[in-house]
Short mmCIF file of C-alpha atoms and ligand atoms in Angstrom, two decimals:
data_model
loop_
_atom_site.label_atom_id
_atom_site.label_comp_id
_atom_site.label_asym_id
_atom_site.label_seq_id
_atom_site.Cartn_x
_atom_site.Cartn_y
_atom_site.Cartn_z
CA MET G 1 -45.14 25.14 -33.29
CA HIS G 2 -44.46 21.48 -32.71
CA ASN G 3 -42.63 20.15 -29.73
CA ILE G 4 -40.62 17.47 -31.48
CA ARG G 5 -37.12 16.81 -30.19
CA LYS G 6 -34.03 15.54 -31.92
CA ILE G 7 -32.33 12.67 -30.07
CA SER G 8 -29.89 12.23 -32.96
CA GLU G 9 -29.91 13.24 -36.63
CA ASP G 10 -32.21 10.35 -37.48
CA LEU G 11 -34.15 9.75 -34.27
CA ILE G 12 -36.90 12.15 -33.19
CA TYR G 13 -38.92 12.24 -29.97
CA ILE G 14 -42.55 12.79 -30.95
CA GLY G 15 -44.28 11.99 -27.63
CA ALA G 16 -46.33 14.34 -25.49
CA ASN G 17 -47.23 15.14 -21.88
CA ASP G 18 -50.66 14.91 -20.29
CA ARG G 19 -50.74 17.19 -17.25
CA ARG G 20 -54.53 17.05 -16.91
CA ILE G 21 -54.67 13.36 -16.06
CA SER G 22 -55.33 12.77 -12.37
CA ARG G 23 -55.07 8.98 -12.19
CA PHE G 24 -53.04 6.67 -14.40
CA GLU G 25 -55.03 3.56 -15.37
CA ASN G 26 -57.85 5.41 -13.62
CA GLN G 27 -56.41 4.39 -10.26
CA HIS G 28 -52.88 5.65 -9.47
CA PRO G 29 -52.62 9.36 -8.65
CA VAL G 30 -50.20 11.17 -10.94
CA PRO G 31 -49.89 14.68 -9.53
CA ASN G 32 -47.09 15.45 -11.98
CA GLY G 33 -48.95 14.12 -15.02
CA MET G 34 -47.69 11.50 -17.47
CA SER G 35 -45.52 11.45 -20.53
CA TYR G 36 -46.41 9.20 -23.45
CA ASN G 37 -43.19 8.71 -25.33
CA SER G 38 -43.04 7.87 -28.97
CA TYR G 39 -40.07 7.78 -31.31
CA LEU G 40 -39.61 8.19 -35.03
CA LEU G 41 -36.58 6.75 -36.80
CA LEU G 42 -35.82 8.50 -40.09
CA ASP G 43 -33.65 5.96 -41.86
CA GLU G 44 -33.92 4.94 -45.53
CA LYS G 45 -37.25 3.65 -44.28
CA THR G 46 -39.27 5.59 -41.71
CA VAL G 47 -40.18 3.79 -38.52
CA LEU G 48 -42.61 4.78 -35.77
CA LEU G 49 -42.07 3.15 -32.39
CA ASP G 50 -45.46 3.13 -30.68
CA THR G 51 -48.30 5.63 -30.77
CA ALA G 52 -49.64 7.31 -27.60
CA ASP G 53 -52.64 7.76 -25.35
CA LYS G 54 -55.76 9.28 -26.89
CA ALA G 55 -55.53 12.17 -24.43
CA VAL G 56 -52.53 13.47 -26.39
CA GLY G 57 -53.77 12.19 -29.74
CA GLU G 58 -53.83 15.45 -31.66
CA LEU G 59 -50.42 16.52 -30.37
CA PHE G 60 -48.94 13.14 -31.21
CA LEU G 61 -50.31 13.14 -34.78
CA GLU G 62 -49.15 16.70 -35.38
CA ASN G 63 -45.69 15.74 -34.10
CA LEU G 64 -45.59 12.66 -36.30
CA LEU G 65 -46.50 14.61 -39.46
CA GLU G 66 -44.08 17.40 -38.63
CA ALA G 67 -41.20 14.98 -37.99
CA LEU G 68 -41.90 13.03 -41.19
CA LYS G 69 -41.77 16.20 -43.30
CA ASP G 70 -43.87 14.82 -46.16
CA ARG G 71 -42.21 11.41 -46.10
CA ASP G 72 -44.45 8.37 -45.98
CA LEU G 73 -44.44 6.11 -42.93
CA ASP G 74 -43.02 2.69 -43.79
CA TYR G 75 -43.21 0.81 -40.48
CA MET G 76 -45.18 1.13 -37.28
CA ILE G 77 -43.65 -0.97 -34.50
CA ILE G 78 -46.12 -1.87 -31.75
CA GLN G 79 -44.23 -2.86 -28.63
CA HIS G 80 -47.20 -2.82 -26.28
CA MET G 81 -50.97 -2.90 -26.76
CA GLU G 82 -52.10 -1.15 -23.57
CA PRO G 83 -54.27 1.73 -24.76
CA ASP G 84 -51.93 4.36 -23.28
CA HIS G 85 -49.69 3.48 -26.25
CA CYS G 86 -51.89 1.84 -28.84
CA ALA G 87 -54.93 4.12 -28.87
CA LEU G 88 -53.88 5.93 -32.03
CA ILE G 89 -53.10 2.92 -34.20
CA PRO G 90 -56.32 3.32 -36.24
CA ARG G 91 -55.54 7.02 -36.82
CA VAL G 92 -52.04 6.19 -38.07
CA LEU G 93 -53.39 3.46 -40.33
CA LYS G 94 -55.83 5.93 -41.83
CA LEU G 95 -53.08 8.49 -42.46
CA PHE G 96 -50.66 5.93 -43.91
CA PRO G 97 -52.66 3.18 -45.62
CA GLN G 98 -49.50 1.44 -46.85
CA VAL G 99 -47.71 1.25 -43.49
CA LYS G 100 -46.44 -2.16 -42.41
CA VAL G 101 -47.26 -3.04 -38.82
CA VAL G 102 -44.57 -4.81 -36.78
CA GLY G 103 -45.44 -6.68 -33.60
CA SER G 104 -45.44 -9.98 -31.79
CA GLN G 105 -47.96 -12.68 -32.64
CA LYS G 106 -50.22 -11.67 -29.75
CA THR G 107 -50.16 -8.02 -30.82
CA PHE G 108 -52.32 -8.70 -33.84
CA GLY G 109 -54.91 -10.62 -31.82
CA MET G 110 -55.18 -7.63 -29.52
CA ILE G 111 -55.48 -5.18 -32.44
CA GLN G 112 -58.44 -7.28 -33.55
CA GLN G 113 -59.89 -7.25 -30.02
CA PHE G 114 -59.49 -3.52 -29.41
CA PHE G 115 -60.25 -2.15 -32.86
CA GLY G 116 -61.88 -4.97 -34.83
CA LEU G 117 -59.09 -4.62 -37.39
CA ASP G 118 -57.63 -7.53 -39.30
CA LEU G 119 -54.16 -6.45 -40.41
CA ALA G 120 -53.13 -9.76 -41.97
CA ASP G 121 -52.23 -7.98 -45.24
CA ARG G 122 -49.66 -5.73 -43.58
CA ALA G 123 -48.61 -7.59 -40.42
CA MET G 124 -44.95 -8.37 -39.85
CA ILE G 125 -44.96 -10.84 -37.01
CA MET G 126 -41.71 -10.90 -35.07
CA LYS G 127 -40.36 -13.72 -32.99
CA GLU G 128 -37.52 -13.66 -30.47
CA GLY G 129 -34.35 -12.32 -32.10
CA ASP G 130 -35.90 -11.48 -35.48
CA THR G 131 -34.45 -8.41 -37.16
CA LEU G 132 -35.65 -5.68 -39.48
CA SER G 133 -33.26 -3.65 -41.60
CA THR G 134 -34.42 -0.11 -42.22
CA GLY G 135 -31.41 0.99 -44.28
CA THR G 136 -28.48 1.84 -42.07
CA HIS G 137 -30.16 0.56 -38.89
CA THR G 138 -30.85 -3.00 -37.91
CA LEU G 139 -33.59 -3.46 -35.33
CA ARG G 140 -33.68 -6.65 -33.28
CA PHE G 141 -36.83 -7.66 -31.43
CA LEU G 142 -36.80 -9.30 -28.02
CA MET G 143 -39.97 -10.73 -26.56
CA ALA G 144 -40.79 -9.44 -23.08
CA PRO G 145 -44.04 -11.15 -22.12
CA MET G 146 -45.71 -9.74 -19.00
CA VAL G 147 -43.51 -6.67 -18.90
CA HIS G 148 -46.28 -5.57 -18.62
CA TRP G 149 -48.76 -7.47 -20.85
CA PRO G 150 -48.30 -10.80 -22.68
CA GLU G 151 -47.72 -9.32 -26.14
CA VAL G 152 -44.89 -6.98 -25.14
CA MET G 153 -41.67 -6.91 -27.12
CA VAL G 154 -38.77 -4.48 -26.90
CA THR G 155 -36.59 -3.26 -29.75
CA TYR G 156 -32.82 -3.11 -29.80
CA ASP G 157 -31.26 -0.90 -32.43
CA GLU G 158 -28.00 -2.72 -33.13
CA THR G 159 -26.62 0.20 -35.09
CA SER G 160 -27.05 2.92 -32.47
CA LYS G 161 -27.00 0.58 -29.42
CA ARG G 162 -30.30 1.94 -28.22
CA LEU G 163 -32.85 -0.15 -26.41
CA PHE G 164 -36.49 0.85 -26.84
CA SER G 165 -37.74 -0.71 -23.63
CA ALA G 166 -41.56 -0.31 -23.77
CA ASP G 167 -42.96 0.08 -20.22
CA ALA G 168 -39.70 -1.07 -18.61
CA PHE G 169 -37.58 1.72 -17.11
CA GLY G 170 -40.53 4.09 -17.22
CA ALA G 171 -41.73 6.57 -14.63
CA PHE G 172 -44.83 8.46 -13.59
CA GLY G 173 -44.69 12.19 -14.28
CA ALA G 174 -44.63 14.45 -17.33
CA LEU G 175 -41.29 15.47 -18.79
CA ASN G 176 -40.24 18.91 -17.64
CA GLY G 177 -38.49 20.08 -20.78
CA SER G 178 -35.55 17.75 -20.33
CA LEU G 179 -35.70 14.49 -22.25
CA TYR G 180 -32.89 12.79 -20.33
CA ALA G 181 -32.83 11.44 -16.80
CA ASP G 182 -29.36 12.86 -16.15
CA GLU G 183 -30.82 16.36 -16.49
CA TYR G 184 -33.07 15.77 -13.48
CA ASN G 185 -32.28 15.39 -9.79
CA VAL G 186 -32.51 11.63 -10.06
CA ASP G 187 -32.81 10.62 -6.39
CA TYR G 188 -35.17 13.41 -5.45
CA ASP G 189 -37.33 14.04 -8.51
CA LEU G 190 -37.14 10.87 -10.53
CA LEU G 191 -36.50 7.74 -8.51
CA PRO G 192 -39.58 7.92 -6.22
CA GLU G 193 -41.93 8.12 -9.21
CA ALA G 194 -39.95 5.55 -11.20
CA ARG G 195 -40.19 3.20 -8.23
CA ARG G 196 -43.89 3.86 -7.70
CA TYR G 197 -44.52 3.35 -11.43
CA TYR G 198 -42.56 0.10 -11.59
CA THR G 199 -43.86 -1.44 -8.39
CA ASN G 200 -47.51 -0.67 -9.08
CA ILE G 201 -47.61 -1.29 -12.81
CA VAL G 202 -45.13 -4.11 -13.37
CA GLY G 203 -44.32 -5.15 -9.76
CA LYS G 204 -46.22 -8.41 -9.89
CA TYR G 205 -44.11 -9.74 -12.74
CA GLY G 206 -40.65 -9.76 -11.19
CA ARG G 207 -39.64 -13.08 -12.75
CA GLN G 208 -40.44 -11.84 -16.24
CA VAL G 209 -38.59 -8.57 -15.64
CA LEU G 210 -35.52 -10.50 -14.51
CA ALA G 211 -35.73 -12.55 -17.73
CA LEU G 212 -35.72 -9.34 -19.77
CA LEU G 213 -32.80 -7.93 -17.76
CA GLU G 214 -30.89 -11.12 -18.47
CA LYS G 215 -31.45 -10.69 -22.21
CA ALA G 216 -30.51 -7.00 -22.05
CA ALA G 217 -27.30 -7.85 -20.17
CA LYS G 218 -26.04 -9.59 -23.30
CA LEU G 219 -26.44 -6.43 -25.37
CA GLU G 220 -24.25 -3.41 -25.58
CA VAL G 221 -26.70 -0.69 -24.58
CA GLU G 222 -25.85 3.00 -24.61
CA MET G 223 -29.34 4.41 -24.26
CA ILE G 224 -32.65 3.14 -22.88
CA LEU G 225 -35.77 4.74 -24.34
CA PRO G 226 -38.91 3.90 -22.35
CA LEU G 227 -42.51 4.72 -23.20
CA HIS G 228 -42.95 6.89 -20.08
CA GLY G 229 -40.56 9.22 -18.31
CA PRO G 230 -37.10 10.39 -19.29
CA ILE G 231 -34.61 8.61 -21.54
CA LEU G 232 -31.65 6.99 -19.78
CA ARG G 233 -28.21 7.60 -21.28
CA GLN G 234 -25.89 7.81 -18.25
CA ASP G 235 -25.27 5.54 -15.26
CA LEU G 236 -27.41 2.81 -16.81
CA TYR G 237 -26.16 0.37 -14.23
CA TYR G 238 -27.73 2.48 -11.47
CA TYR G 239 -31.21 1.93 -12.96
CA ILE G 240 -30.57 -1.68 -13.87
CA GLU G 241 -29.51 -2.41 -10.31
CA LYS G 242 -32.69 -0.79 -8.96
CA TYR G 243 -34.74 -2.87 -11.38
CA SER G 244 -32.92 -6.05 -10.35
CA LYS G 245 -33.76 -5.37 -6.71
CA TRP G 246 -37.40 -4.54 -7.34
CA ALA G 247 -37.85 -7.51 -9.66
CA SER G 248 -36.28 -9.92 -7.18
CA TYR G 249 -38.27 -8.44 -4.27
CA SER G 250 -35.05 -7.58 -2.46
CA PRO G 251 -35.12 -4.41 -0.37
CA GLU G 252 -33.11 -1.50 -1.74
CA GLU G 253 -31.94 -0.46 1.70
CA LYS G 254 -32.54 -0.86 5.40
CA GLY G 255 -35.59 0.99 6.61
CA ILE G 256 -38.98 0.54 8.24
CA VAL G 257 -42.43 1.28 6.86
CA ILE G 258 -45.08 1.82 9.53
CA ALA G 259 -48.54 1.89 7.96
CA TYR G 260 -51.45 2.50 10.28
CA GLY G 261 -55.22 2.54 9.99
CA SER G 262 -56.73 4.52 12.83
CA ILE G 263 -60.29 5.75 13.36
CA TYR G 264 -60.04 7.99 16.43
CA GLY G 265 -56.28 8.29 16.82
CA ASN G 266 -55.38 5.54 19.32
CA THR G 267 -53.82 3.21 16.76
CA GLU G 268 -52.10 6.23 15.27
CA LYS G 269 -50.62 7.00 18.69
CA ALA G 270 -49.15 3.49 18.88
CA ALA G 271 -47.64 3.87 15.37
CA GLU G 272 -46.09 7.23 16.24
CA LEU G 273 -44.73 5.91 19.53
CA LEU G 274 -43.19 2.90 17.82
CA ALA G 275 -41.57 5.19 15.23
CA ALA G 276 -40.05 7.29 18.01
CA LYS G 277 -38.80 4.22 19.87
CA LEU G 278 -37.14 2.96 16.68
CA ALA G 279 -35.52 6.32 16.08
CA ASP G 280 -34.26 6.34 19.70
CA ARG G 281 -32.62 3.00 18.97
CA GLY G 282 -30.75 4.50 16.03
CA GLU G 283 -32.96 3.36 13.16
CA LYS G 284 -32.93 5.61 10.12
CA ASN G 285 -35.27 5.57 7.15
CA ILE G 286 -38.47 5.23 9.20
CA VAL G 287 -41.52 6.20 7.16
CA VAL G 288 -44.98 6.46 8.73
CA TYR G 289 -48.13 6.38 6.58
CA ASP G 290 -51.77 6.85 7.48
CA VAL G 291 -53.52 4.39 5.16
CA SER G 292 -56.60 6.61 5.08
CA ALA G 293 -54.60 9.59 3.84
CA TRP G 294 -52.29 7.96 1.33
CA HIS G 295 -53.15 6.12 -1.86
CA PRO G 296 -51.84 2.55 -1.52
CA SER G 297 -49.57 3.01 -4.54
CA TYR G 298 -47.27 5.23 -2.46
CA ILE G 299 -47.09 2.84 0.49
CA LEU G 300 -46.64 -0.21 -1.73
CA SER G 301 -43.70 1.51 -3.38
CA GLU G 302 -42.10 2.14 0.03
CA CYS G 303 -42.66 -1.51 0.97
CA PHE G 304 -40.61 -2.50 -2.08
CA ARG G 305 -37.91 -0.06 -0.97
CA PHE G 306 -37.41 -1.05 2.68
CA ASP G 307 -36.75 -4.30 4.50
CA ARG G 308 -39.13 -4.17 7.48
CA LEU G 309 -42.86 -3.46 7.52
CA VAL G 310 -45.28 -2.75 10.37
CA PHE G 311 -49.05 -2.76 9.94
CA ALA G 312 -51.12 -1.28 12.77
CA SER G 313 -54.86 -1.49 12.31
CA SER G 314 -58.13 -0.92 14.08
CA THR G 315 -60.76 -3.63 13.90
CA TYR G 316 -63.82 -2.73 11.83
CA ASN G 317 -66.90 -4.91 11.37
CA MET G 318 -64.84 -7.75 12.88
CA GLU G 319 -62.35 -7.33 10.05
CA ILE G 320 -59.26 -5.31 9.19
CA TYR G 321 -59.99 -1.58 8.90
CA PRO G 322 -60.91 -1.33 5.17
CA PRO G 323 -58.15 1.04 3.96
CA MET G 324 -55.57 -1.24 5.63
CA GLU G 325 -57.16 -4.31 4.08
CA THR G 326 -56.93 -2.60 0.68
CA LEU G 327 -53.23 -1.96 1.21
CA LEU G 328 -52.55 -5.57 2.24
CA LEU G 329 -54.49 -6.90 -0.74
CA GLU G 330 -52.49 -4.61 -3.02
CA LEU G 331 -49.27 -5.96 -1.53
CA LYS G 332 -50.44 -9.53 -2.04
CA GLY G 333 -51.60 -8.73 -5.58
CA HIS G 334 -48.17 -7.32 -6.43
CA ASN G 335 -46.33 -10.38 -5.12
CA MET G 336 -44.81 -8.55 -2.14
CA GLN G 337 -42.50 -10.98 -0.40
CA ASN G 338 -39.32 -11.47 1.56
CA ARG G 339 -39.79 -8.96 4.37
CA ALA G 340 -39.76 -8.95 8.18
CA VAL G 341 -43.23 -7.88 9.29
CA ALA G 342 -44.97 -6.89 12.51
CA VAL G 343 -48.65 -6.32 13.21
CA ILE G 344 -50.40 -4.28 15.88
CA GLU G 345 -54.12 -4.56 16.37
CA ASN G 346 -56.70 -2.46 18.10
CA GLY G 347 -60.30 -3.25 18.97
CA SER G 348 -62.59 -1.98 21.68
CA TRP G 349 -64.59 -5.16 22.28
CA ALA G 350 -63.45 -7.96 19.99
CA PRO G 351 -60.06 -7.18 18.40
CA GLN G 352 -59.74 -9.21 15.20
CA SER G 353 -57.52 -7.16 12.91
CA GLY G 354 -54.28 -8.78 14.10
CA LYS G 355 -55.48 -12.29 13.35
CA LYS G 356 -56.91 -11.23 9.99
CA MET G 357 -53.75 -9.37 9.00
CA ARG G 358 -51.63 -12.41 9.89
CA GLU G 359 -53.89 -14.56 7.73
CA LEU G 360 -53.42 -12.24 4.77
CA LEU G 361 -49.67 -12.04 5.31
CA ALA G 362 -49.50 -15.84 5.44
CA GLU G 363 -50.85 -15.88 1.89
CA MET G 364 -47.77 -13.96 0.72
CA LYS G 365 -44.39 -15.53 0.16
CA ASP G 366 -41.71 -15.36 2.85
CA MET G 367 -43.29 -12.67 4.98
CA ARG G 368 -41.64 -13.33 8.34
CA VAL G 369 -44.08 -12.12 11.00
CA LEU G 370 -42.27 -11.23 14.22
CA GLU G 371 -43.24 -12.89 17.49
CA SER G 372 -45.06 -9.98 19.03
CA GLU G 373 -48.69 -9.82 20.07
CA ILE G 374 -49.79 -6.26 20.58
CA SER G 375 -53.51 -6.04 21.03
CA ILE G 376 -54.69 -2.63 22.15
CA LYS G 377 -58.11 -2.39 23.75
CA SER G 378 -59.28 1.10 22.73
CA ALA G 379 -56.29 3.02 24.13
CA MET G 380 -52.74 2.03 25.05
CA THR G 381 -51.99 0.85 28.58
CA PRO G 382 -48.55 0.93 30.21
CA ALA G 383 -48.27 -2.76 29.31
CA ASP G 384 -48.87 -1.90 25.64
CA VAL G 385 -46.12 0.70 25.80
CA GLU G 386 -43.76 -1.93 27.17
CA ALA G 387 -44.81 -4.28 24.40
CA LEU G 388 -43.97 -1.55 21.87
CA ASP G 389 -40.49 -1.34 23.41
CA ALA G 390 -40.10 -5.08 22.93
CA LEU G 391 -41.37 -4.83 19.35
CA ALA G 392 -38.90 -2.02 18.62
CA GLU G 393 -36.09 -4.31 19.83
CA LEU G 394 -37.34 -7.13 17.61
CA LEU G 395 -37.51 -4.83 14.58
CA VAL G 396 -34.02 -3.49 15.16
CA ALA G 397 -32.74 -7.06 15.38
CA ALA G 398 -34.76 -8.36 12.40
FE1 FEO S 1 -47.59 2.30 -20.44
FE2 FEO S 1 -48.50 -0.97 -19.81
O1 FEO S 1 -48.60 0.73 -20.63
#
């Protein structure tokens, strides 16, 4: 039995889930697995839109053959060359020696790099706005460099008004039977993993994502078909608005992230006390994370979501406590910007983490560090508690 799914009479979902994967890109935890989406258009010509990860290789190839039902494959469109989508290109070429390969100029250089294959005899190199007629459908190609790699292009089916969006609008997590986002509890089950996927995978390239959104705004789009996660066919504006916020580094809503790195619990105590003081002052959406317990991808995602950030860290080897340093470097690496920020340091003999955290934050754009110097020496004193009160006031006002 093959798990291929009809999206319409002539468009078939032939992707597959990997629930055994523990870390996407060998770094981000994916407790709910991953879906590798792939689509087959059965027009007068047959068109494959992207292959899949090698982990689901056999499933994908079985699905492809089943959906083709003895037809030949005419075109293979490569929207993105990251191996989670391109790994099976050589297998498809072997099965369909006549297939034409459609991609951007850079795609073919990467095919050469990854597989040592020169496809000059079958390459159809697309530039911005080029089209391909497949019979009743006309596919238009839009270049989307750095969403998420330089060769990326997306495909707009002018006939069905569907946008095949490559990595954009994707999400971590396998598909649970339902192909469409509107069949999930979006805010509870989908959005957190869509946000964590976007911010960690594409988050650095906000400017390029905004450029793609601008192009997409000129199209009449009824369905967005990403390469990971469910297909979007309702409330498209809801997702586009989220993307606009993430890509412009604007907070989605008011809220405070308190991330702490604590060795023996004293810095943790300060973080917990600050959270309580903020709640007493009426703040909602306070989220507290132990940087030693949480993978940075989760905390980074929350930093994109909320407008105020607090980093409380022990000093370690005269530096920032390493898991906190990792988080801050991740934030810097993903272009985190435009937030009100506070730091709290701890150190038993030579507290340094505050100074070092400020230095790192100064390397990010528009991170407005609040005027508050909280330097705990081992354990909080009554004066530190008063300083936390003052910090809570500053955060509420920020
Ligand atoms: Fe899903 Fe950038 O690959």
